[in-house]
PDB file of C-alpha atoms in Angstrom:
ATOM      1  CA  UNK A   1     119.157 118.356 142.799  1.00 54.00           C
ATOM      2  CA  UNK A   2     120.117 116.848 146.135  1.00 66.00           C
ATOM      3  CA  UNK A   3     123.665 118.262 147.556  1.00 83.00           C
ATOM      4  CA  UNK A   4     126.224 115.569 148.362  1.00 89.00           C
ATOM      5  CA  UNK A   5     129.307 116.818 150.876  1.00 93.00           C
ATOM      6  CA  UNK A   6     131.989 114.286 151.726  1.00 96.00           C
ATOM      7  CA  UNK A   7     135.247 115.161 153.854  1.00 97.00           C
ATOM      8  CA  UNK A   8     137.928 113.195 154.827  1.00 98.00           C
ATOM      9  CA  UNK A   9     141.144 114.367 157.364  1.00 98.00           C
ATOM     10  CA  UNK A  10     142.079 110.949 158.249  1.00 97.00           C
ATOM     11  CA  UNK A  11     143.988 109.636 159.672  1.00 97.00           C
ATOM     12  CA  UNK A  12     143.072 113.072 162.228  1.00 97.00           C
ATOM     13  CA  UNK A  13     140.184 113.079 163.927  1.00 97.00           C
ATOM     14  CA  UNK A  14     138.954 117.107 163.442  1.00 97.00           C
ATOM     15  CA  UNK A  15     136.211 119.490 164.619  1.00 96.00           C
ATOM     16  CA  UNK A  16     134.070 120.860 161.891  1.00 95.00           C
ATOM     17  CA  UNK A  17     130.658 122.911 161.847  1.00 92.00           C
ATOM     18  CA  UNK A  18     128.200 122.703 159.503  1.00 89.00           C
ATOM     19  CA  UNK A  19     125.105 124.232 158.688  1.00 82.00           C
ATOM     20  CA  UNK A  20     122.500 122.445 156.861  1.00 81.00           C
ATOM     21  CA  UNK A  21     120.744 125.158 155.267  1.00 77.00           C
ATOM     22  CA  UNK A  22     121.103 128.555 155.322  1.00 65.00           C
ATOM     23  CA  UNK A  23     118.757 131.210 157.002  1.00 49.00           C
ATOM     24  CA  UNK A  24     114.856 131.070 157.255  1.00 47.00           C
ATOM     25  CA  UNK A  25     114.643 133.466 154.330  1.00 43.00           C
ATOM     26  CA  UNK A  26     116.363 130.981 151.964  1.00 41.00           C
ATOM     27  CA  UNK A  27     113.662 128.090 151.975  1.00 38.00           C
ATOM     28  CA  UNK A  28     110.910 131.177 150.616  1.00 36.00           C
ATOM     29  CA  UNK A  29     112.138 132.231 147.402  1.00 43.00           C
ATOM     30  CA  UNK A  30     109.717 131.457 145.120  1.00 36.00           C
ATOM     31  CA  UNK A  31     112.862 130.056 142.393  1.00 38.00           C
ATOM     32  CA  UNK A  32     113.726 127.320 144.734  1.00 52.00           C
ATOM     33  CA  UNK A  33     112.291 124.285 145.742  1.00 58.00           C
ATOM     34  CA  UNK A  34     112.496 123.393 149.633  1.00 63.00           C
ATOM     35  CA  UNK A  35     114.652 120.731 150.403  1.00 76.00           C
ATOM     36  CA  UNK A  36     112.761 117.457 151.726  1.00 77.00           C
ATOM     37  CA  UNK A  37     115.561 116.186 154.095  1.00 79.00           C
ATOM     38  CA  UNK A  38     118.974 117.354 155.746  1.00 84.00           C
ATOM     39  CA  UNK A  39     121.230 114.605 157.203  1.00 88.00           C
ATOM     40  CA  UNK A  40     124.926 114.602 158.534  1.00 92.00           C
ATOM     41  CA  UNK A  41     127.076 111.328 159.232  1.00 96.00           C
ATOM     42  CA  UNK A  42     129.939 110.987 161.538  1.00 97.00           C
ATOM     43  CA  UNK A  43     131.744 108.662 163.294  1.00 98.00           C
ATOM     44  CA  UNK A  44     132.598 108.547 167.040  1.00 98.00           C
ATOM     45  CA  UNK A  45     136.052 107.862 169.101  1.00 97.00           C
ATOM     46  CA  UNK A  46     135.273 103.975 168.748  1.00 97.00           C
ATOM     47  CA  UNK A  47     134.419 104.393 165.127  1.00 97.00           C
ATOM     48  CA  UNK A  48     130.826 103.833 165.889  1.00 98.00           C
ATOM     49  CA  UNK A  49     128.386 105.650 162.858  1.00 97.00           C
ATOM     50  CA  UNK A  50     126.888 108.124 164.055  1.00 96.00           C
ATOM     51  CA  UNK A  51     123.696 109.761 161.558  1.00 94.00           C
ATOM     52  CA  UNK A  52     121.793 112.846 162.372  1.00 90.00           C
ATOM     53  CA  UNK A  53     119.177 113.368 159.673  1.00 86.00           C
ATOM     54  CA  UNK A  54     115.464 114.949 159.527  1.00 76.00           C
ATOM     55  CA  UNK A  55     112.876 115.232 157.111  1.00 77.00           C
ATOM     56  CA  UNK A  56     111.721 118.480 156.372  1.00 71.00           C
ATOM     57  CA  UNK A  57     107.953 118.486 156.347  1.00 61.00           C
ATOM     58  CA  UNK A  58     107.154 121.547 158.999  1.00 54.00           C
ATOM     59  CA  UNK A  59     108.965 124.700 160.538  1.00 55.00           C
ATOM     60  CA  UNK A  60     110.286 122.699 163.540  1.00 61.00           C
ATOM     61  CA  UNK A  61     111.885 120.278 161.369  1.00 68.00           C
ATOM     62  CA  UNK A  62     113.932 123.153 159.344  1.00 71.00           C
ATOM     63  CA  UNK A  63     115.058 124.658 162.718  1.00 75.00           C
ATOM     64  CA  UNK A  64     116.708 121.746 163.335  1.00 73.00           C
ATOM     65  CA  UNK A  65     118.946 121.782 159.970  1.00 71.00           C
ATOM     66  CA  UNK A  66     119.455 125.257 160.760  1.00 76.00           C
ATOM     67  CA  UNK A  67     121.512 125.464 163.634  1.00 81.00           C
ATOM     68  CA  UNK A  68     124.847 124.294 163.573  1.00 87.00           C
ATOM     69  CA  UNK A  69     126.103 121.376 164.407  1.00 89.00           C
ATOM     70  CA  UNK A  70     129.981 121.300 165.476  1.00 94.00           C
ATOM     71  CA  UNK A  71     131.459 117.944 165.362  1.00 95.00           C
ATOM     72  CA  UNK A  72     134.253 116.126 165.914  1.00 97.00           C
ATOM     73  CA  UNK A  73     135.679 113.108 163.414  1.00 98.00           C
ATOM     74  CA  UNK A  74     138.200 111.899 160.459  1.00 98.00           C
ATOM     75  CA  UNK A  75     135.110 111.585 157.412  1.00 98.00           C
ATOM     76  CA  UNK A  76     131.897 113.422 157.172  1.00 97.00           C
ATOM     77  CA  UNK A  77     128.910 113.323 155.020  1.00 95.00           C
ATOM     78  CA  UNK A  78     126.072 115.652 154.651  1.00 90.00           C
ATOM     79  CA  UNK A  79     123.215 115.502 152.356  1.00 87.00           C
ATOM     80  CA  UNK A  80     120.359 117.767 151.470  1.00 86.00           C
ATOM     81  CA  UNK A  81     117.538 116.012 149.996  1.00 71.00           C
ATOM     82  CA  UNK A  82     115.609 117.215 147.212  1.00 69.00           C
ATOM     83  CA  UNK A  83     112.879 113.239 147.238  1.00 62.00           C
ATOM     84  CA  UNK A  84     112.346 111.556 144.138  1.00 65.00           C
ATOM     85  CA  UNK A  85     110.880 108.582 145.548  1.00 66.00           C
ATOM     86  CA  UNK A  86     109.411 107.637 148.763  1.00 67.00           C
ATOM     87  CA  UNK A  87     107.652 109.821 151.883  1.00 65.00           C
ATOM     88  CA  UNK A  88     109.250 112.510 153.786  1.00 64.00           C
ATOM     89  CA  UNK A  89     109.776 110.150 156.746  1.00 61.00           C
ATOM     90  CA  UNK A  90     113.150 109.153 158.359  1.00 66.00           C
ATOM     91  CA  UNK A  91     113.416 106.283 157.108  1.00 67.00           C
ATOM     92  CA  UNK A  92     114.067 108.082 153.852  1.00 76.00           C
ATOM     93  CA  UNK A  93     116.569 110.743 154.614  1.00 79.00           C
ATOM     94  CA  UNK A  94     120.075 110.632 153.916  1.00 77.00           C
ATOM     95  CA  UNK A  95     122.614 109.878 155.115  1.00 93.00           C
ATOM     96  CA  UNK A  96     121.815 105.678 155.632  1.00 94.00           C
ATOM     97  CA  UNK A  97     124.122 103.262 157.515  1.00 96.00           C
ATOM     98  CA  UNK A  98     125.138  99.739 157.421  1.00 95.00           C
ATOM     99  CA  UNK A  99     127.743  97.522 158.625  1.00 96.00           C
ATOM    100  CA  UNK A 100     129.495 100.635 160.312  1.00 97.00           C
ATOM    101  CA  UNK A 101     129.641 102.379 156.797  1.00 98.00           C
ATOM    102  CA  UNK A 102     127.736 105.354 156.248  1.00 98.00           C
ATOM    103  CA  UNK A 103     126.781 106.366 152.402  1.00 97.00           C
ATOM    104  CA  UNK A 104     124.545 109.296 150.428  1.00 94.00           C
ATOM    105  CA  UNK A 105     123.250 109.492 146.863  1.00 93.00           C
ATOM    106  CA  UNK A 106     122.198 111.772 144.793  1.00 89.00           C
ATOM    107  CA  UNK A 107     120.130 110.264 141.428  1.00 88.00           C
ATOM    108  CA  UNK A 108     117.769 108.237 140.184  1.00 89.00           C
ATOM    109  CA  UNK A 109     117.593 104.887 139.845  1.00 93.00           C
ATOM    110  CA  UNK A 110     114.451 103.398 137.719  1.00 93.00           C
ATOM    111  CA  UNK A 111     112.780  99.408 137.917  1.00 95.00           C
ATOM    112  CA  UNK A 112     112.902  99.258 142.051  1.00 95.00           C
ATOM    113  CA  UNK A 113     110.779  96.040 141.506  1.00 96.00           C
ATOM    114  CA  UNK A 114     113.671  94.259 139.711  1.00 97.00           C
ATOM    115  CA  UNK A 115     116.216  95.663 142.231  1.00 96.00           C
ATOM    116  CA  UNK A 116     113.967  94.348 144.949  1.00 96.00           C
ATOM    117  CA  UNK A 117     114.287  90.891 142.931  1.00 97.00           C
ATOM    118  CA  UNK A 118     118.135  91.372 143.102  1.00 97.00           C
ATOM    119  CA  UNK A 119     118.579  91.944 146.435  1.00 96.00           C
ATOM    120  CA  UNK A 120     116.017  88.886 147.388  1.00 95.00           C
ATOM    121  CA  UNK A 121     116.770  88.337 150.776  1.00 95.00           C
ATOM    122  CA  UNK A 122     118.787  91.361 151.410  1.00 95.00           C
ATOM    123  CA  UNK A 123     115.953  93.523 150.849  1.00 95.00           C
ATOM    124  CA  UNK A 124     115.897  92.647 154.852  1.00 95.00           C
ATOM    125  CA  UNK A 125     118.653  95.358 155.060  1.00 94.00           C
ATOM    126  CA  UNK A 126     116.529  98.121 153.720  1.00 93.00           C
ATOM    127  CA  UNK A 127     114.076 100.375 156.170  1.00 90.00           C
ATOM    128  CA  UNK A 128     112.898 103.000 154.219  1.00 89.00           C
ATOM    129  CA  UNK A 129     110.899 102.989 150.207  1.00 88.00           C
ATOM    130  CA  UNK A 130     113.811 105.399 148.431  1.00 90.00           C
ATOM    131  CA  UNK A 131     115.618 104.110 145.232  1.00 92.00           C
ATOM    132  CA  UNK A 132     119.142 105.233 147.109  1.00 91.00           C
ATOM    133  CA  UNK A 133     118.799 103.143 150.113  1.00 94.00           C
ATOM    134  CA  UNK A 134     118.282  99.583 147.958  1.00 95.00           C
ATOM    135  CA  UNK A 135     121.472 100.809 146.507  1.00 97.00           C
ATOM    136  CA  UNK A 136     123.633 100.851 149.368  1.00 97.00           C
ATOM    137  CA  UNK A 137     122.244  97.561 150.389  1.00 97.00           C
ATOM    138  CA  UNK A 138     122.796  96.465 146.759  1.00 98.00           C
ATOM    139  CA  UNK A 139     126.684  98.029 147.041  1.00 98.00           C
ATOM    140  CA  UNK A 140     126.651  96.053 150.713  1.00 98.00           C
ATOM    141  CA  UNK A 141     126.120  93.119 149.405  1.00 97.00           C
ATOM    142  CA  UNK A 142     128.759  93.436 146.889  1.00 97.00           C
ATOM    143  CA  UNK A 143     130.833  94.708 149.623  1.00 98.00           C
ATOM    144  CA  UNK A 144     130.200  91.565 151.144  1.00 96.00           C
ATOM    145  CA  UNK A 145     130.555  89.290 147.883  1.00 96.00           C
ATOM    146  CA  UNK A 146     134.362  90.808 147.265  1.00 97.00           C
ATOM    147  CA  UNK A 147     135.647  89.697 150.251  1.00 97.00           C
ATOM    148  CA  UNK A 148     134.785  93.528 152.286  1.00 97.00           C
ATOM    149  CA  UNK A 149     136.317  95.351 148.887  1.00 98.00           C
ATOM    150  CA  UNK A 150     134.382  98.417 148.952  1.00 98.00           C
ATOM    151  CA  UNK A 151     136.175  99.479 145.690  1.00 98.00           C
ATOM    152  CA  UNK A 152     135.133  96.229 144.225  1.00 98.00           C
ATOM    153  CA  UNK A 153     131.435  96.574 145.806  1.00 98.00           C
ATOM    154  CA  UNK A 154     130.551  99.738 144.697  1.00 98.00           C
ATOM    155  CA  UNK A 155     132.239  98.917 141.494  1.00 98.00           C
ATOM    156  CA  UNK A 156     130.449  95.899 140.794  1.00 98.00           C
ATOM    157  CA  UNK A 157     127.323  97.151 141.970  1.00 97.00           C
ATOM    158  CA  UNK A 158     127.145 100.062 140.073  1.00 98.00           C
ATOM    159  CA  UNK A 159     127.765  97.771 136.982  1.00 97.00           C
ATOM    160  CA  UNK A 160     124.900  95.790 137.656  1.00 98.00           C
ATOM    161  CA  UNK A 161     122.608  98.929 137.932  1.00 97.00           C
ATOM    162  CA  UNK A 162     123.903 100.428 134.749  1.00 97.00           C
ATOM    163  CA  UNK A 163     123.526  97.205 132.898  1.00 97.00           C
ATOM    164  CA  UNK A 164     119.988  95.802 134.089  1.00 97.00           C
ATOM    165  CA  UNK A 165     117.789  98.760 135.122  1.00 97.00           C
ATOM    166  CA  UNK A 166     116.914 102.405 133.805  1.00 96.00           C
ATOM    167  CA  UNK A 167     119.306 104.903 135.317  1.00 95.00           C
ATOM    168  CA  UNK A 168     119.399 109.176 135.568  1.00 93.00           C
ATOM    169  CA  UNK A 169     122.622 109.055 138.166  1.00 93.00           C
ATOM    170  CA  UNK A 170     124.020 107.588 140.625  1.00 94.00           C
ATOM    171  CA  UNK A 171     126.881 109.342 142.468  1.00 95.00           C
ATOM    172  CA  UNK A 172     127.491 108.952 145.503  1.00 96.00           C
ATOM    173  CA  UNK A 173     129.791 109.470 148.833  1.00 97.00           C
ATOM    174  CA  UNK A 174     130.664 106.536 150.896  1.00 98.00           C
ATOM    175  CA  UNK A 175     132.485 106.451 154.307  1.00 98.00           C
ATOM    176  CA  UNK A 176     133.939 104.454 157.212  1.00 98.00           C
ATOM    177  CA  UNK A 177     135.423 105.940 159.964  1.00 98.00           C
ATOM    178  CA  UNK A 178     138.977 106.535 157.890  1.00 97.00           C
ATOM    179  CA  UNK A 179     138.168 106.316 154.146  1.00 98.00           C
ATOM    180  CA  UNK A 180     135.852 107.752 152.046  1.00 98.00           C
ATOM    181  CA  UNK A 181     134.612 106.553 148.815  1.00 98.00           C
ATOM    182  CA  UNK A 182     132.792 108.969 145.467  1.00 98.00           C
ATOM    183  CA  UNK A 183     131.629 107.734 142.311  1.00 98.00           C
ATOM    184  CA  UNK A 184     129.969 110.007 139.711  1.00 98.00           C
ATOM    185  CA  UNK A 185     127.845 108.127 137.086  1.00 97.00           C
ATOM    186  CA  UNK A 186     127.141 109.004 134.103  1.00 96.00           C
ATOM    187  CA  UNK A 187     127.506 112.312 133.290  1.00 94.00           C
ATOM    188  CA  UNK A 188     124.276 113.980 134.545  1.00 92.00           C
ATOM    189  CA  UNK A 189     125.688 115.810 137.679  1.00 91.00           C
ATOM    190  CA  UNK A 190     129.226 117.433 138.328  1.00 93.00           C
ATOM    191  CA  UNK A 191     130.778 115.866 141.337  1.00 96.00           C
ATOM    192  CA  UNK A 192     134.125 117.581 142.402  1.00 96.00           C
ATOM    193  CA  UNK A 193     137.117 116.961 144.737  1.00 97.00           C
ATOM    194  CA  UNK A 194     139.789 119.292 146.106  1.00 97.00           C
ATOM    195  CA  UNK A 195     142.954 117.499 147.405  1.00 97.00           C
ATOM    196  CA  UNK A 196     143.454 120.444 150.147  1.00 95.00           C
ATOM    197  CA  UNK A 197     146.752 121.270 151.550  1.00 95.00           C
ATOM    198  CA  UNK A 198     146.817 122.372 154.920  1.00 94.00           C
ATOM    199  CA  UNK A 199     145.413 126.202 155.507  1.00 92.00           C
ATOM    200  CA  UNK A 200     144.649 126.144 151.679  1.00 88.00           C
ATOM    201  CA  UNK A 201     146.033 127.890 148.963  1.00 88.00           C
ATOM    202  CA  UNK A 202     147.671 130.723 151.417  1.00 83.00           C
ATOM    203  CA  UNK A 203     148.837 128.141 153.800  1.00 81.00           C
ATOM    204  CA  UNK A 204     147.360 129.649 156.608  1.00 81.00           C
ATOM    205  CA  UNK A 205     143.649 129.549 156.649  1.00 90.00           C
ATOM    206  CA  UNK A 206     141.235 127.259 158.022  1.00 91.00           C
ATOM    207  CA  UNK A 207     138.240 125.666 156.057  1.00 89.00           C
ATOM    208  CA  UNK A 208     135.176 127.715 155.138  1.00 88.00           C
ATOM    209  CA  UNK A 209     132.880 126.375 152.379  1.00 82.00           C
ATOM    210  CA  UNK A 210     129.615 127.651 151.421  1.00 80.00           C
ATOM    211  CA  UNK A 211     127.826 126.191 148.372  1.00 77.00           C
ATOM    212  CA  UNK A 212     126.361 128.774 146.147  1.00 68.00           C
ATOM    213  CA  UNK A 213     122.548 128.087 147.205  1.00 62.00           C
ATOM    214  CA  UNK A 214     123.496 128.277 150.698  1.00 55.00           C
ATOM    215  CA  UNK A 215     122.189 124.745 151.037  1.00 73.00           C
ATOM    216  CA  UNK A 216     125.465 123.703 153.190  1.00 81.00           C
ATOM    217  CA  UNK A 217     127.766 125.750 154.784  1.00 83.00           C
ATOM    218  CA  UNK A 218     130.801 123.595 156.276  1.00 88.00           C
ATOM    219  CA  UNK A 219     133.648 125.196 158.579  1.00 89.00           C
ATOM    220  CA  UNK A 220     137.027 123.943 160.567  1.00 95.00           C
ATOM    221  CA  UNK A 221     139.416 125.437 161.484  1.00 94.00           C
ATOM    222  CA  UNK A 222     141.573 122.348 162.780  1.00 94.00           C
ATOM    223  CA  UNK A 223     142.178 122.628 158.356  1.00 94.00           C
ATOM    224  CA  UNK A 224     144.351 125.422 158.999  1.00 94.00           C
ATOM    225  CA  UNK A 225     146.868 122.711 159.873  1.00 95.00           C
ATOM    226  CA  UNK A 226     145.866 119.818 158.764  1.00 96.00           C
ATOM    227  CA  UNK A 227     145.171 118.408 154.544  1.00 96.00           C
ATOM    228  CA  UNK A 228     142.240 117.570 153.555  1.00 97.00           C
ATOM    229  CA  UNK A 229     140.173 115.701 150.868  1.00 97.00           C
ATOM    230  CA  UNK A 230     136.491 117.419 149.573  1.00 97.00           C
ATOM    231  CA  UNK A 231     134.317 116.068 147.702  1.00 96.00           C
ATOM    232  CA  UNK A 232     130.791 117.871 146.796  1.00 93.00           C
ATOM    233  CA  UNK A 233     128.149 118.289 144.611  1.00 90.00           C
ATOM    234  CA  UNK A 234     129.401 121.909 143.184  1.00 89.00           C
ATOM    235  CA  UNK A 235     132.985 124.073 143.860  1.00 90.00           C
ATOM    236  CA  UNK A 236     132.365 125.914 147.617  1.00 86.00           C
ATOM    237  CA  UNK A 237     135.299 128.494 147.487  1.00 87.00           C
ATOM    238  CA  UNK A 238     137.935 129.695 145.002  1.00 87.00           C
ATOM    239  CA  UNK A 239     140.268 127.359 145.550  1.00 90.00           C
ATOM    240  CA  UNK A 240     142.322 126.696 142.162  1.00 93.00           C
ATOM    241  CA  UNK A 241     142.275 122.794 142.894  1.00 94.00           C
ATOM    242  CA  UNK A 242     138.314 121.910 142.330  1.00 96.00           C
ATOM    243  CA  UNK A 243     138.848 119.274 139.500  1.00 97.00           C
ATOM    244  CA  UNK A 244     135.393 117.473 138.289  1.00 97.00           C
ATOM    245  CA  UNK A 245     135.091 113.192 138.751  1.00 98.00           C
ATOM    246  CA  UNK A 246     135.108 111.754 134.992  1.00 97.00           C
ATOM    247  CA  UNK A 247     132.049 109.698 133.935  1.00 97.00           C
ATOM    248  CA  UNK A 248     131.929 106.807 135.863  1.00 98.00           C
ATOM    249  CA  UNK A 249     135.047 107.720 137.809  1.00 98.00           C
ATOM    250  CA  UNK A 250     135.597 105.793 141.275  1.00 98.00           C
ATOM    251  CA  UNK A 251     137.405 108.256 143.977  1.00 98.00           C
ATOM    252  CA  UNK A 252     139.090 106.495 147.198  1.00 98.00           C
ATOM    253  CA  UNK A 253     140.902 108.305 149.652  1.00 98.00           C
ATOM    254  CA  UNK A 254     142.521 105.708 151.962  1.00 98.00           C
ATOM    255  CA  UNK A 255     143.102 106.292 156.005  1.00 97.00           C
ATOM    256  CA  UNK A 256     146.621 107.925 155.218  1.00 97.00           C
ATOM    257  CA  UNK A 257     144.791 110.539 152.959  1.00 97.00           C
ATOM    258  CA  UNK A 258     146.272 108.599 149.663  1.00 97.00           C
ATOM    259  CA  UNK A 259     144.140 109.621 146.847  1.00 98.00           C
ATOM    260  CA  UNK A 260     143.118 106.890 144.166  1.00 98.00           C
ATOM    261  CA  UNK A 261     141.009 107.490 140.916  1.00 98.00           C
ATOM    262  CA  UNK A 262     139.820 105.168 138.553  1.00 97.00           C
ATOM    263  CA  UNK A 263     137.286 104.733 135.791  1.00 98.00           C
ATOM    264  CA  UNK A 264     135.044 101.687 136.720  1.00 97.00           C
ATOM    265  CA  UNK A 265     132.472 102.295 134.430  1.00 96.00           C
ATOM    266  CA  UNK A 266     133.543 103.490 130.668  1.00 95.00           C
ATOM    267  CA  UNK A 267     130.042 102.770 128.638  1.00 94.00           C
ATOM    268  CA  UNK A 268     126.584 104.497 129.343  1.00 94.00           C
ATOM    269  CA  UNK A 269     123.965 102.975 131.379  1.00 96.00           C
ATOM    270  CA  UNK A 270     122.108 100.168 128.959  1.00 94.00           C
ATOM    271  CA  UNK A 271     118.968 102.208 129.815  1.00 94.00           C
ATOM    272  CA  UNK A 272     119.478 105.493 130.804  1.00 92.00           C
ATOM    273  CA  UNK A 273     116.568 108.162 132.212  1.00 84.00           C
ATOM    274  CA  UNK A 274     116.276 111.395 130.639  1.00 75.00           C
ATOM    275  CA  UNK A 275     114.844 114.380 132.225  1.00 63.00           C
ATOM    276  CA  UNK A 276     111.776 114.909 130.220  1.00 67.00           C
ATOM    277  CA  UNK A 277     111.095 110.615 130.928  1.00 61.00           C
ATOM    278  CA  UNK A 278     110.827 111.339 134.786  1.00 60.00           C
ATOM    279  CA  UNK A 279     107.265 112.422 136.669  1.00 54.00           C
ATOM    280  CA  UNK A 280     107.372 116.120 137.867  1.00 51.00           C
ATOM    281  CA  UNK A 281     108.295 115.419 141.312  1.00 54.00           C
ATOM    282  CA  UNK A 282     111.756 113.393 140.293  1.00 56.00           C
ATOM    283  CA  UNK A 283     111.899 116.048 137.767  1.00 49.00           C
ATOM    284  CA  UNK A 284     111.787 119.108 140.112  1.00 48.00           C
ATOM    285  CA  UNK A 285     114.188 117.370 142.457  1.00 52.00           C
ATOM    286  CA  UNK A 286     116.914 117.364 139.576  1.00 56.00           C
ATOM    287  CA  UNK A 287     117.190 120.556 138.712  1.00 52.00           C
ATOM    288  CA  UNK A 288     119.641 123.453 140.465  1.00 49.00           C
ATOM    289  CA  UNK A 289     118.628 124.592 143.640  1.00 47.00           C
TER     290      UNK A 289
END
């Protein structure tokens, strides 16, 4: 499945490293699929979104989510993409941006004819052919329709999904240049957050993650003495605080590193996408890489 990484340190602005995938050897093992797409957002000094993304779809495009990228800001995103829909272009590699918010996704969302007829004119907003990218225009536009809510958008755009077209998942990671924003929905994939003191659990020790497929790799060591909020697609180090996002669970972490969590969606999607219901290419994509 793709593997969402979210970080917040506001309201600091910190250095972190990350690599994107892990050495040459790990995109050959015959029990993995290759990732499609890498992608990392930031945001500069003047809160300006800044997106760094590739598809992979030869050996010069893996080199460059290879080698590390050290950067400085208060919220991150990275993404690997596993595609369920659409080319390997850029267009269709995560992370996207709009209105100086920068959001990934990792699901499937089903019907992208009726979601077109949703978004009518703001379809306009969208570049690329994925299911994720109508999404965040969808959650844009109910951004825009709560008065630049993004609680309320994603909230009441993620109801309208679960209520009018077929579903697998749809969590996601959301930022602007001092909050960050994670739903899970439904239950299909584990999305976690660790509330990290500064140094971690010893109090002294800066921040090395490393998920367990070596798909991301994240680093700072500005965490040594400053807190944190994580949120990714699987636990990335032995820290005792991993908890797991409840069904349909809304996470917002505010500029003053305030922590909110609230259910926003307490009923199954109305039509919801099992495995065995997608084609084999969505299919691969969902399993653990």
């Amino acid at each position: 499945m793709c593997r969402l990484f979210g970080l917040s340190a506001a309201p600091h602005r910190v250095r972190a490293s990350f690599w994107l995938l892990d050495a040459p050897d790990s995109l050959t093992q015959q029990s993995h699929r290759e990732p499609d797409g890498t992608g990392l957002g930031t945001f500069a000094e003047d809160g300006t979104p800044v997106v760094e993304k590739q598809p992979l779809a030869a050996y010069e495009d893996t080199e460059f989510a290879q080698e590390v990228k050290h950067r400085y800001s208060s919220t991150f995103v990275a993404h690997i993409r596993f595609a369920t829909t659409g080319e390997l272009l850029p267009a269709n590699t995560h992370p996207f941006t709009l209105r100086g918010r920068i959001f990934a996704h990792n699901g499937v969302i089903g019907n992208l004819a009726a979601l077109n007829t949703e978004l009518g004119p703001d379809l306009d907003l969208v570049e690329g052919d994925t299911d994720s990218e109508r999404f965040f225009a969808l959650v844009t536009r109910h951004i825009d329709r709560n008065g630049g809510d993004v609680t309320a958008g994603i909230s009441t755009a993620a109801q309208w999904v679960a209520d009018n077209v077929p579903v697998y998942a749809l969590n996601l990671v959301l930022t602007t240049p001092e909050e960050l924003w994670a739903l899970r929905y439904p239950d299909t994939h584990d999305l976690l957050v660790l509330e990290r003191r500064p140094g971690g659990p010893s109090g002294s020790r800066h921040l090395q993650h490393t998920s367990s497929s070596g798909r991301v790799r994240a680093r700072s060591e500005h965490l040594a003495q400053h807190p944190a909020v994580i949120v990714a697609s699987e636990q990335m180090d032995e820290d005792p605080g991993w908890t797991p996002l409840r069904p349909g669970e809304l996470l917002h972490v505010d500029r003053n590193l305030t922590v909110s969590r609230e259910v926003v969606l307490d009923r199954p999607p109305r039509d919801l996408i099992h495995l065995d219901d997608l084609d084999s290419r969505a299919a691969a994509a969902q399993h653990e890489n």
